[in-house]
Structure formats: structure tokens, C-alpha cells
PDB file of C-alpha atoms in Angstrom:
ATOM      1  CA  UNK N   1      22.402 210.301  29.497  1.00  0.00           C
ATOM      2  CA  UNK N   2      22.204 210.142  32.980  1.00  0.00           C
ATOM      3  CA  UNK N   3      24.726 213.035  33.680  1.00  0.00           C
ATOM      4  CA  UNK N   4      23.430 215.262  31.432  1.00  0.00           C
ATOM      5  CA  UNK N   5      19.835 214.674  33.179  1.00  0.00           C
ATOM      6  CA  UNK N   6      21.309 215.828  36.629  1.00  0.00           C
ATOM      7  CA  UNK N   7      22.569 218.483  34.771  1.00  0.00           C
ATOM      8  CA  UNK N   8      19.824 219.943  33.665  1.00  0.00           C
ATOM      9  CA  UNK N   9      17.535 218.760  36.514  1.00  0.00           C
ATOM     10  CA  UNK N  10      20.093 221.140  38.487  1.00  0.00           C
ATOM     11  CA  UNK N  11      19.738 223.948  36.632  1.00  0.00           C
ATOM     12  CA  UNK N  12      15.443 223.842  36.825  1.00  0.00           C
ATOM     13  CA  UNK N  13      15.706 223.190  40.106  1.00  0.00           C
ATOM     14  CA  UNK N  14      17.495 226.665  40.770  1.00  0.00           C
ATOM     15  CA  UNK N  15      14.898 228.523  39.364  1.00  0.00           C
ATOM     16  CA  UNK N  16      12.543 226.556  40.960  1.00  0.00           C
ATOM     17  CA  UNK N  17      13.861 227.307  44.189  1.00  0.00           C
ATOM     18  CA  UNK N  18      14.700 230.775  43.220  1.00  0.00           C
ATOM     19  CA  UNK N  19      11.422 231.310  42.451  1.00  0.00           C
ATOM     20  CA  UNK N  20       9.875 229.876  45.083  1.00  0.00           C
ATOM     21  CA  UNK N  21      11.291 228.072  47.558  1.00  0.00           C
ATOM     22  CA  UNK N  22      10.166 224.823  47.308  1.00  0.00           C
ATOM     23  CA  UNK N  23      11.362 221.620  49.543  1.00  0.00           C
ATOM     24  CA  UNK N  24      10.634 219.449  46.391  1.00  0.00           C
ATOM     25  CA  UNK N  25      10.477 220.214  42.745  1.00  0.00           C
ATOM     26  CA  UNK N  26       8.106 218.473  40.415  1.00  0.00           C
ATOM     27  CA  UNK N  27       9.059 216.795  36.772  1.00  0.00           C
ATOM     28  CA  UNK N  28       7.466 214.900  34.702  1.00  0.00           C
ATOM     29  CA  UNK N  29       8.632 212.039  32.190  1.00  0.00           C
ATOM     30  CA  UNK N  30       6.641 211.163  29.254  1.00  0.00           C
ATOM     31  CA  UNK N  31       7.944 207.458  28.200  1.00  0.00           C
ATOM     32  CA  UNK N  32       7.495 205.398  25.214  1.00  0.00           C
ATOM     33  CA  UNK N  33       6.702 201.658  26.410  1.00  0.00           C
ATOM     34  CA  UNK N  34       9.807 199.267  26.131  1.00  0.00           C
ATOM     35  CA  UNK N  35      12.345 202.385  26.685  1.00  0.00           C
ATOM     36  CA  UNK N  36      13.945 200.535  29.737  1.00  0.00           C
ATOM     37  CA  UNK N  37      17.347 202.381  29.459  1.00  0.00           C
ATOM     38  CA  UNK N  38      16.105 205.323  28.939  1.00  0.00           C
ATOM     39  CA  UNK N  39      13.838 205.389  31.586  1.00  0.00           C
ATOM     40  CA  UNK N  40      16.652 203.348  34.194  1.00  0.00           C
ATOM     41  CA  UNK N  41      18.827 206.474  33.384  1.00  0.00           C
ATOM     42  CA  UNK N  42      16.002 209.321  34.793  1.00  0.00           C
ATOM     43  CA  UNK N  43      15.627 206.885  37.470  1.00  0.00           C
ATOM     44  CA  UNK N  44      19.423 207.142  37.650  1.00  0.00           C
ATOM     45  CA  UNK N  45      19.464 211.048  37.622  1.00  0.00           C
ATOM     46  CA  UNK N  46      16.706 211.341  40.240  1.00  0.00           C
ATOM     47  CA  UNK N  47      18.056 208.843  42.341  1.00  0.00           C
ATOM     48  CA  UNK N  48      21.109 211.295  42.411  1.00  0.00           C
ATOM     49  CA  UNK N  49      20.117 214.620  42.606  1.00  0.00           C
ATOM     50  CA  UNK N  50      17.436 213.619  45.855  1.00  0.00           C
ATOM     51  CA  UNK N  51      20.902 212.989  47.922  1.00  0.00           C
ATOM     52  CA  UNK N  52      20.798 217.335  47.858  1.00  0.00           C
ATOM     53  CA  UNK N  53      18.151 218.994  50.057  1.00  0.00           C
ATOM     54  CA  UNK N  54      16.124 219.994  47.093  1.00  0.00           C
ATOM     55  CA  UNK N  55      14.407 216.959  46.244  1.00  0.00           C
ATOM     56  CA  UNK N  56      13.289 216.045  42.615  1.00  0.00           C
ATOM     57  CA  UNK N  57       9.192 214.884  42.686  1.00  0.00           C
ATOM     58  CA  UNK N  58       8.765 212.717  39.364  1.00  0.00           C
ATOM     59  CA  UNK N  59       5.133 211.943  37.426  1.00  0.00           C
ATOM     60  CA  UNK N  60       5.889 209.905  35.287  1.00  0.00           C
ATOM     61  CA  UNK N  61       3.588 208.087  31.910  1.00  0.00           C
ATOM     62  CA  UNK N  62       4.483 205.271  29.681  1.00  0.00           C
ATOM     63  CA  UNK N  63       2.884 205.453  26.933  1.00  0.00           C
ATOM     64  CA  UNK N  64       2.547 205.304  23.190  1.00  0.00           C
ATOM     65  CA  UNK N  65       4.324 208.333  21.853  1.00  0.00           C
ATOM     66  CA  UNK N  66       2.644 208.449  18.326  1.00  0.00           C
ATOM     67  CA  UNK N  67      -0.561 208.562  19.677  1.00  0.00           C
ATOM     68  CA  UNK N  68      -1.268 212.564  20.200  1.00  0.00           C
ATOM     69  CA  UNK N  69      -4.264 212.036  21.999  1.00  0.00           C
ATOM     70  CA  UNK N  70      -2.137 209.740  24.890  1.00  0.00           C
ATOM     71  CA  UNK N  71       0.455 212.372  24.421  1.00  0.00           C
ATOM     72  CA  UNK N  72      -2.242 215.342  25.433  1.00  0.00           C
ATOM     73  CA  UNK N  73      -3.855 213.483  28.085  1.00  0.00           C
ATOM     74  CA  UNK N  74      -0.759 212.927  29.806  1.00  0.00           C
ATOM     75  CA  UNK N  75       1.017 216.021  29.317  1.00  0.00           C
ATOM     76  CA  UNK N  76      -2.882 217.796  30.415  1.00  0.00           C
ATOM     77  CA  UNK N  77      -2.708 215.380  34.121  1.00  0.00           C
ATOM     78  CA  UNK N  78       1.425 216.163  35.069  1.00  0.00           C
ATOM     79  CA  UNK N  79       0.668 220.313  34.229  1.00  0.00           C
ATOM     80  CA  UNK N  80      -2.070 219.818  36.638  1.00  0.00           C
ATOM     81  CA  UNK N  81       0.350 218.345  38.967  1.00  0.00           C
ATOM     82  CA  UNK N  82       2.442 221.675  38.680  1.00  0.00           C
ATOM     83  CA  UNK N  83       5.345 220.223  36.904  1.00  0.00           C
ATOM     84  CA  UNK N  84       8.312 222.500  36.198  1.00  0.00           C
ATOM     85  CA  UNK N  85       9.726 220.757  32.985  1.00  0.00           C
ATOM     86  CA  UNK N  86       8.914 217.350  31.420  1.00  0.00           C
ATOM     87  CA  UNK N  87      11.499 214.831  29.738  1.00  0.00           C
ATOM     88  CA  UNK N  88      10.752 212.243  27.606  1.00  0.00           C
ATOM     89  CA  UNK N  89      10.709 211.302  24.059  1.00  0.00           C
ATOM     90  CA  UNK N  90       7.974 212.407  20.931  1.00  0.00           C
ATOM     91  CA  UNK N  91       7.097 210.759  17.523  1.00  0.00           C
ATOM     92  CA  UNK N  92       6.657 212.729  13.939  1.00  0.00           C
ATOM     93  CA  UNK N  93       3.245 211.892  14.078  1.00  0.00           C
ATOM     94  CA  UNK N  94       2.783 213.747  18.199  1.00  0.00           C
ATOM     95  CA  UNK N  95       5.957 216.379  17.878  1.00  0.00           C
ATOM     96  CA  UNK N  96       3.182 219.149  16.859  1.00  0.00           C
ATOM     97  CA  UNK N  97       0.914 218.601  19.553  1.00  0.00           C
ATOM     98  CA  UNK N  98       3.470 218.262  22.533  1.00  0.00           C
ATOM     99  CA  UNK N  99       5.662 221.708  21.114  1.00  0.00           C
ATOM    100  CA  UNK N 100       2.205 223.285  20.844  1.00  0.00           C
ATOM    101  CA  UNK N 101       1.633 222.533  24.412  1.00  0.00           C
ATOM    102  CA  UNK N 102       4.829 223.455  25.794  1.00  0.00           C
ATOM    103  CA  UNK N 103       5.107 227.229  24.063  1.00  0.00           C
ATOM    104  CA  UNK N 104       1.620 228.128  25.228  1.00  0.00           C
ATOM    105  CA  UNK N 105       1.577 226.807  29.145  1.00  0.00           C
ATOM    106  CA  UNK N 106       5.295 227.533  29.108  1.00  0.00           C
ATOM    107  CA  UNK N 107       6.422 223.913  30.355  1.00  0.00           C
ATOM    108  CA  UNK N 108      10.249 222.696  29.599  1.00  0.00           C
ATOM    109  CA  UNK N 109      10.247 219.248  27.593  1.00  0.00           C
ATOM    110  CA  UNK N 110      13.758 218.059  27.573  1.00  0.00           C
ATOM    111  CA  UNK N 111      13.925 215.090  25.081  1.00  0.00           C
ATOM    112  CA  UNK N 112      16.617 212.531  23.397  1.00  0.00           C
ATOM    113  CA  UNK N 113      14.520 212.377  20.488  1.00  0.00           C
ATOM    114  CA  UNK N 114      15.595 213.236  16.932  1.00  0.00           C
ATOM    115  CA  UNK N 115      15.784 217.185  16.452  1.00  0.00           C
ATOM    116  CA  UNK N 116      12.136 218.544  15.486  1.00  0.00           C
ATOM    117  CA  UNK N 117      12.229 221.107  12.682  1.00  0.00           C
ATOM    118  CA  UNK N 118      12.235 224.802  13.115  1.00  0.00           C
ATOM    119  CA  UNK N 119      12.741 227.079  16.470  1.00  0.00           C
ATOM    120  CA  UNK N 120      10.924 225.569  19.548  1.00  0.00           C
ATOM    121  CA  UNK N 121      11.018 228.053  22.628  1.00  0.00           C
ATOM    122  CA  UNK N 122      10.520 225.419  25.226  1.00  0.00           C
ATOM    123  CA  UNK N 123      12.214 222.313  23.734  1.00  0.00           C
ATOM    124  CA  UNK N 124      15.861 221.568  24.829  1.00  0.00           C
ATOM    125  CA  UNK N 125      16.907 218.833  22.409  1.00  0.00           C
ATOM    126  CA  UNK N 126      19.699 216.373  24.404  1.00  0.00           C
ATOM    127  CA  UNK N 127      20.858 214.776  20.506  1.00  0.00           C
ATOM    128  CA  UNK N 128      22.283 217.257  17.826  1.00  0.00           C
ATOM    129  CA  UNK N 129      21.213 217.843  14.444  1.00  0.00           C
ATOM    130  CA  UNK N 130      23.665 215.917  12.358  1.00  0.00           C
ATOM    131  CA  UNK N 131      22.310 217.482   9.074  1.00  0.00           C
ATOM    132  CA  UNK N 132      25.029 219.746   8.598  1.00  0.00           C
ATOM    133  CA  UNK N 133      27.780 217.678   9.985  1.00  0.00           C
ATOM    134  CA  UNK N 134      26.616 214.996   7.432  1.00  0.00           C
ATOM    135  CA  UNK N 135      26.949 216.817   4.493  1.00  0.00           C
ATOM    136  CA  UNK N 136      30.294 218.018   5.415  1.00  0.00           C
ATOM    137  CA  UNK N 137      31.579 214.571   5.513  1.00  0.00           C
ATOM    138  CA  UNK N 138      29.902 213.755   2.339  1.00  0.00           C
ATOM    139  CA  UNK N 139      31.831 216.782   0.262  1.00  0.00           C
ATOM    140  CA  UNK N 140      34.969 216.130   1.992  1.00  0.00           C
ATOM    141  CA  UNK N 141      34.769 212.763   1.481  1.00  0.00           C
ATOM    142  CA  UNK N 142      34.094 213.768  -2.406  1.00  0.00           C
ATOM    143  CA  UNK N 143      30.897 210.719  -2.508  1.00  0.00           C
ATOM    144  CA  UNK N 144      28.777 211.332  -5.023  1.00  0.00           C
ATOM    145  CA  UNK N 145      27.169 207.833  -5.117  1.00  0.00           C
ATOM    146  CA  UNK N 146      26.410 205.815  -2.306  1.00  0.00           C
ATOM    147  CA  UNK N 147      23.275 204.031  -0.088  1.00  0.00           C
ATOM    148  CA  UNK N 148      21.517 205.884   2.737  1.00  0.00           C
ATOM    149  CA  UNK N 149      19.964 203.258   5.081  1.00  0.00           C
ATOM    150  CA  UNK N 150      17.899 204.772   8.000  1.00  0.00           C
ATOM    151  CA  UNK N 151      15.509 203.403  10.612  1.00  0.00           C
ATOM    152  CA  UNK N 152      13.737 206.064  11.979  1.00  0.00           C
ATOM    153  CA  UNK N 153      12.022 209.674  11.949  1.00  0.00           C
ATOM    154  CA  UNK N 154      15.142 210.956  12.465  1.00  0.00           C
ATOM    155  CA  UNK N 155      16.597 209.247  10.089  1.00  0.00           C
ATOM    156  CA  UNK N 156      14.064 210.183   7.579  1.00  0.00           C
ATOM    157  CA  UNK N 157      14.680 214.128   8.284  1.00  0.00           C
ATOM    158  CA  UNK N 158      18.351 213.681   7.580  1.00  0.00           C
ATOM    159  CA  UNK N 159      17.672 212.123   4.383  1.00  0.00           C
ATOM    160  CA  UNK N 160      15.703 214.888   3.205  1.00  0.00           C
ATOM    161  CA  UNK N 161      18.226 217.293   3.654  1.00  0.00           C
ATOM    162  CA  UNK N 162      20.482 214.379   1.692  1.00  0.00           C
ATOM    163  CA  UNK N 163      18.569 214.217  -0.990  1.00  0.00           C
ATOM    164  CA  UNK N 164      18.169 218.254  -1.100  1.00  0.00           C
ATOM    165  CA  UNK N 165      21.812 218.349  -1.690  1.00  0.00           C
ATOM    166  CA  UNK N 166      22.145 215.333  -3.488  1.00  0.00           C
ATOM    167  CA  UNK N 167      19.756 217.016  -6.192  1.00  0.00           C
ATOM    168  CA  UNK N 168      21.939 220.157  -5.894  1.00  0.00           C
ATOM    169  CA  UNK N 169      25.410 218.288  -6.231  1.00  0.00           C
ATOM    170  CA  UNK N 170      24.014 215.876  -8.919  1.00  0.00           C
ATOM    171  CA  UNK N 171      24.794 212.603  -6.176  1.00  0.00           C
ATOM    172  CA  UNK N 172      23.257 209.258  -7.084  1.00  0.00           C
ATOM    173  CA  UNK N 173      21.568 208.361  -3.741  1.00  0.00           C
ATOM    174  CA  UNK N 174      19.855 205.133  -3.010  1.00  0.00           C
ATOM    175  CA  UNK N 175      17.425 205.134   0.245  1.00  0.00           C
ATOM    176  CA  UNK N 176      16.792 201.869   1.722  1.00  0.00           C
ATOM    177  CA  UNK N 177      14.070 202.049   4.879  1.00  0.00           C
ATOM    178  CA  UNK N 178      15.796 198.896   7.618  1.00  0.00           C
ATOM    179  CA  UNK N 179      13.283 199.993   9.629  1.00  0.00           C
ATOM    180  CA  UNK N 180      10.925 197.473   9.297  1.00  0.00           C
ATOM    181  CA  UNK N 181      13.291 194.217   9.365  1.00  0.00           C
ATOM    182  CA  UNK N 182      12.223 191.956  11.629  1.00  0.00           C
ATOM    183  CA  UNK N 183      14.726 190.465  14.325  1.00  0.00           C
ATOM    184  CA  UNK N 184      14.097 186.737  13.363  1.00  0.00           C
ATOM    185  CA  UNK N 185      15.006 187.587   9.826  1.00  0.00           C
ATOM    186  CA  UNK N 186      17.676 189.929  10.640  1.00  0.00           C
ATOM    187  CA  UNK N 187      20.276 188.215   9.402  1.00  0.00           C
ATOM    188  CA  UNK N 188      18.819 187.226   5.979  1.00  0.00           C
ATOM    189  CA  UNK N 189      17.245 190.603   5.156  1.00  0.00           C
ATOM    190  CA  UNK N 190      20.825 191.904   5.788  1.00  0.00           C
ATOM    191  CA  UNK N 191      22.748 189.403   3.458  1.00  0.00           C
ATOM    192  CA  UNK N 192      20.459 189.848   1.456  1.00  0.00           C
ATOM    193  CA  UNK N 193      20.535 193.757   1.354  1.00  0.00           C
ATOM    194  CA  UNK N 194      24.547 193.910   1.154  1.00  0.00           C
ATOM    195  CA  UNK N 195      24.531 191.464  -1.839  1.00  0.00           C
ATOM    196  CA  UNK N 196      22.352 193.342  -3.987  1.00  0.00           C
ATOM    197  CA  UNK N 197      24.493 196.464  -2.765  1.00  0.00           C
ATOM    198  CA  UNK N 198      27.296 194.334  -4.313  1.00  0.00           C
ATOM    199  CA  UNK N 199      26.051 194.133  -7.363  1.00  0.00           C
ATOM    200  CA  UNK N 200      25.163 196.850  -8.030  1.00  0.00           C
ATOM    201  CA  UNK N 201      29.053 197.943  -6.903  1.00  0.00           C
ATOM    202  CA  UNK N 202      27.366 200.482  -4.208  1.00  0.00           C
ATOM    203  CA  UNK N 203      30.674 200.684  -1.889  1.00  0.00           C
ATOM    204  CA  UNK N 204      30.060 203.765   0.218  1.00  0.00           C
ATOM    205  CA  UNK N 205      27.233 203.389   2.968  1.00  0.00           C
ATOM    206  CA  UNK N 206      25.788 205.820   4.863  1.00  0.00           C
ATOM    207  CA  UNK N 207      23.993 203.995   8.706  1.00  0.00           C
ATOM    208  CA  UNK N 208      21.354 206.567  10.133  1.00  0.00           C
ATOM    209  CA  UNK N 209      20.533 203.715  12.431  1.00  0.00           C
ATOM    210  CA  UNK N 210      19.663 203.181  16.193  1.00  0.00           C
ATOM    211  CA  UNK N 211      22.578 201.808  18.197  1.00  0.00           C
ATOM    212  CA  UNK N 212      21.513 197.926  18.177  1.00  0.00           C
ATOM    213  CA  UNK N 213      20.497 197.923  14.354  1.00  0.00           C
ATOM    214  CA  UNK N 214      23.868 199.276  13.513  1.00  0.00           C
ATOM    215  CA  UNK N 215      25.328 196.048  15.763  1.00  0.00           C
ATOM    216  CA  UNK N 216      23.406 193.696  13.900  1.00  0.00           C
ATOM    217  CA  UNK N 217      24.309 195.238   9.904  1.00  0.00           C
ATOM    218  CA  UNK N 218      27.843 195.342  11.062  1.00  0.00           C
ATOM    219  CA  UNK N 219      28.184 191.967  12.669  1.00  0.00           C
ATOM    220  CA  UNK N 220      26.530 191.119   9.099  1.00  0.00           C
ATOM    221  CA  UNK N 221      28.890 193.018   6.834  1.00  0.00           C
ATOM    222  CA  UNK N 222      32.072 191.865   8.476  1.00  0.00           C
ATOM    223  CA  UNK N 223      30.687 187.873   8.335  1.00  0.00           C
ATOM    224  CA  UNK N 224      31.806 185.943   5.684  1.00  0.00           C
ATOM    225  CA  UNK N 225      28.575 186.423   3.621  1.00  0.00           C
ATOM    226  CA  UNK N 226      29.566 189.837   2.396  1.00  0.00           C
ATOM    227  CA  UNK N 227      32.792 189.702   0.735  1.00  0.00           C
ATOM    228  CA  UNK N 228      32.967 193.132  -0.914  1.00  0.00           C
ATOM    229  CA  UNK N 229      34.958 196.034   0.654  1.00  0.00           C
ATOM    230  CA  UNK N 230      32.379 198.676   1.682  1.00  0.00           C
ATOM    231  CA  UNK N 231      33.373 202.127   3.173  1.00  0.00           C
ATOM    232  CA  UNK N 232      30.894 202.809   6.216  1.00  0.00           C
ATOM    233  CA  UNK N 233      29.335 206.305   7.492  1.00  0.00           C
ATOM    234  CA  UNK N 234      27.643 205.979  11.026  1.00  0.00           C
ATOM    235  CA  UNK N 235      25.426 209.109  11.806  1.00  0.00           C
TER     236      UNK N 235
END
């Protein structure tokens, strides 16, 4: 993540200084509380790019991303710092208010969050929409039963577009939300979850899952405690 954030920080700072002239550049970073390697790796990119003569002036908030009103507050006091472009993360429930922001004072939000629906002028999304790729596998792969189990808002977008086809194609789809598991129960939600997948003979899974929830359901599945063969997805 870090590379592609000097990347891009590059490329605003050459219109910045295009534009301008400036000895320093200003950025913000809107950060969700608890997003340590997120935020280590804009630390990282900063850290970087301030070894060129144009130097890289960061604002940044952590904050609670669902909450639009933190969301406007803080995107309100870093335009009023003159920031170029903004990076950071959004939530389903803020996504509106921070794209509605960005197309009418023209401000850059570069984000790792999951893709946000529709055309967005000033949002340059870091993680592809999988939608299409997903459904490719799917009708190569000739599956037309099989679980979906997500964990987020992205994953929740993806399975729309599932079950849009899935209605189409006549698939037999079953959504499970791991979301919500807690990390002290982990491991018997999990056995739990596989063995009713078991029995109901549900061999092809489909993980729309954050990188350390995936860890945990595979250390699970290839324990002991789930003994059927199951064919695996990872979005």
C-alpha cells in the first residue's frame, strides 16, 4: 500500500507544484480508529516522498468512519487547511456525504475502501471491483450451488450482484454474515458453521472476507474438526 501511496502522492504533488509552486504540499488522511497498518503505511509513504525537495504536509483525523457528522467535521477543518487530496477510508453509512463533498469543493479522496457504487469524479479507489471478476469464476467454474460468507460492506455489495445473477442463472446461494463472530468464540462459531455446511453437503465456498478472518476460517477448515472436502473461493 505504501508504494502505491508515493505513487500517487507524486503525481498530486506535480500539479501542486505546477500550479503553484509550493515548498510543501498539504494532504489530509481521514482514519478509522484501530487502522494501525494502514495508517503505519501513509506514515511510510510520507516518510519517503519528504527525502525530495517537495515536501508532503499531512492533517491527519482518526475517527469513526460511519459517523457522517465526524466524517464532515473533519473533512470541513483539513479543506480549511488547503489540502490538495485526502486519503483515508469511508463506511456505507458516510460514503454519500464524503463523495458529496469531494465533487463540489473539488478535493481528491484516495481510499482502500470497498468500491462505492456509480461514477465518482474525485474518488480514486486503490482496491478493484471484484464483481465482475467473481462472476466469471463462478460460470467457469460451472457452480450453481454454493455458500457466500462475507464480513463487510464490501462484501455485502458483491453479494448483491451474486444474488442478481444467481436469480438470473437459477444458482442456489446461501449468505452467511461472519461479520459479527466474536474473536473469543472464533473457533466454535467456525466449527460450528462448517459442520452445518457439511450437512447440508454445501462443498463450494465463496470467502468475501478481510485478510485475518480468512486466517482464522482456514486455520479452522483445514483442523481436524472439519473433515469434509470443501472447494474454496477467496475474493
Amino acid at each position: 500500500m505504501q508504494h502505491i501511496f508515493v505513487f500517487l502522492a507524486s503525481c498530486f504533488c506535480g500539479l501542486a507544484f505546477g500550479a503553484s509552486n509550493p515548498t510543501s504540499v498539504q494532504i489530509g488522511g481521514l482514519f478509522p480508529r484501530g487502522a494501525d497498518q494502514e495508517y503505519s503505511a501513509f506514515r511510510l509513504g510520507i516518510f519517503q516522498h519528504n527525502s525530495h525537495e517537495l515536501r508532503l504536509t499531512p492533517h491527519v483525523d482518526n475517527l469513526e468512519v460511519a459517523n457522517s457528522f465526524a466524517i464532515t467535521n473533519a473533512f470541513c477543518s483539513q479543506f480549511s487547511r488547503g489540502v490538495y487530496a485526502i486519503f483515508g477510508f469511508y463506511d456505507k453509512k458516510s460514503v454519500n456525504t464524503l463523495t458529496s463533498f469531494c465533487g463540489t469543493l473539488h478535493v481528491s479522496f484516495i481510499t482502500p475502501s470497498f468500491p462505492a457504487d456509480g461514477l465518482h469524479q474525485f474518488v480514486i479507489q486503490m482496491r478493484p471491483d471484484l464483481k465482475g471478476a467473481l462472476l466469471s469464476l463462478i460460470e467457469y467454474y460451472q457452480w450453481d450451488k454454493f455458500a457466500y460468507l462475507y464480513d463487510s460492506d464490501r462484501g455485502l455489495s458483491v453479494l448483491q450482484a451474486v444474488l442478481d445473477a444467481a436469480a438470473e442463472n437459477k444458482w442456489q446461494v446461501t449468505a452467511i454474515n461472519v461479520g459479527n463472530i466474536k474473536d473469543e468464540r472464533k473457533d466454535e462459531a467456525y466449527r460450528s458453521l462448517f459442520q452445518d455446511l457439511e450437512n447440508k453437503k454445501e462443498r463450494q465456498v465463496i470467502l468475501d472476507c478481510e485478510r485475518d478472518k480468512v486466517n482464522d476460517i482456514m486455520e479452522q477448515v483445514t483442523s481436524d474438526t472439519v473433515s469434509g472436502f470443501m472447494v474454496f473461493l477467496i475474493s
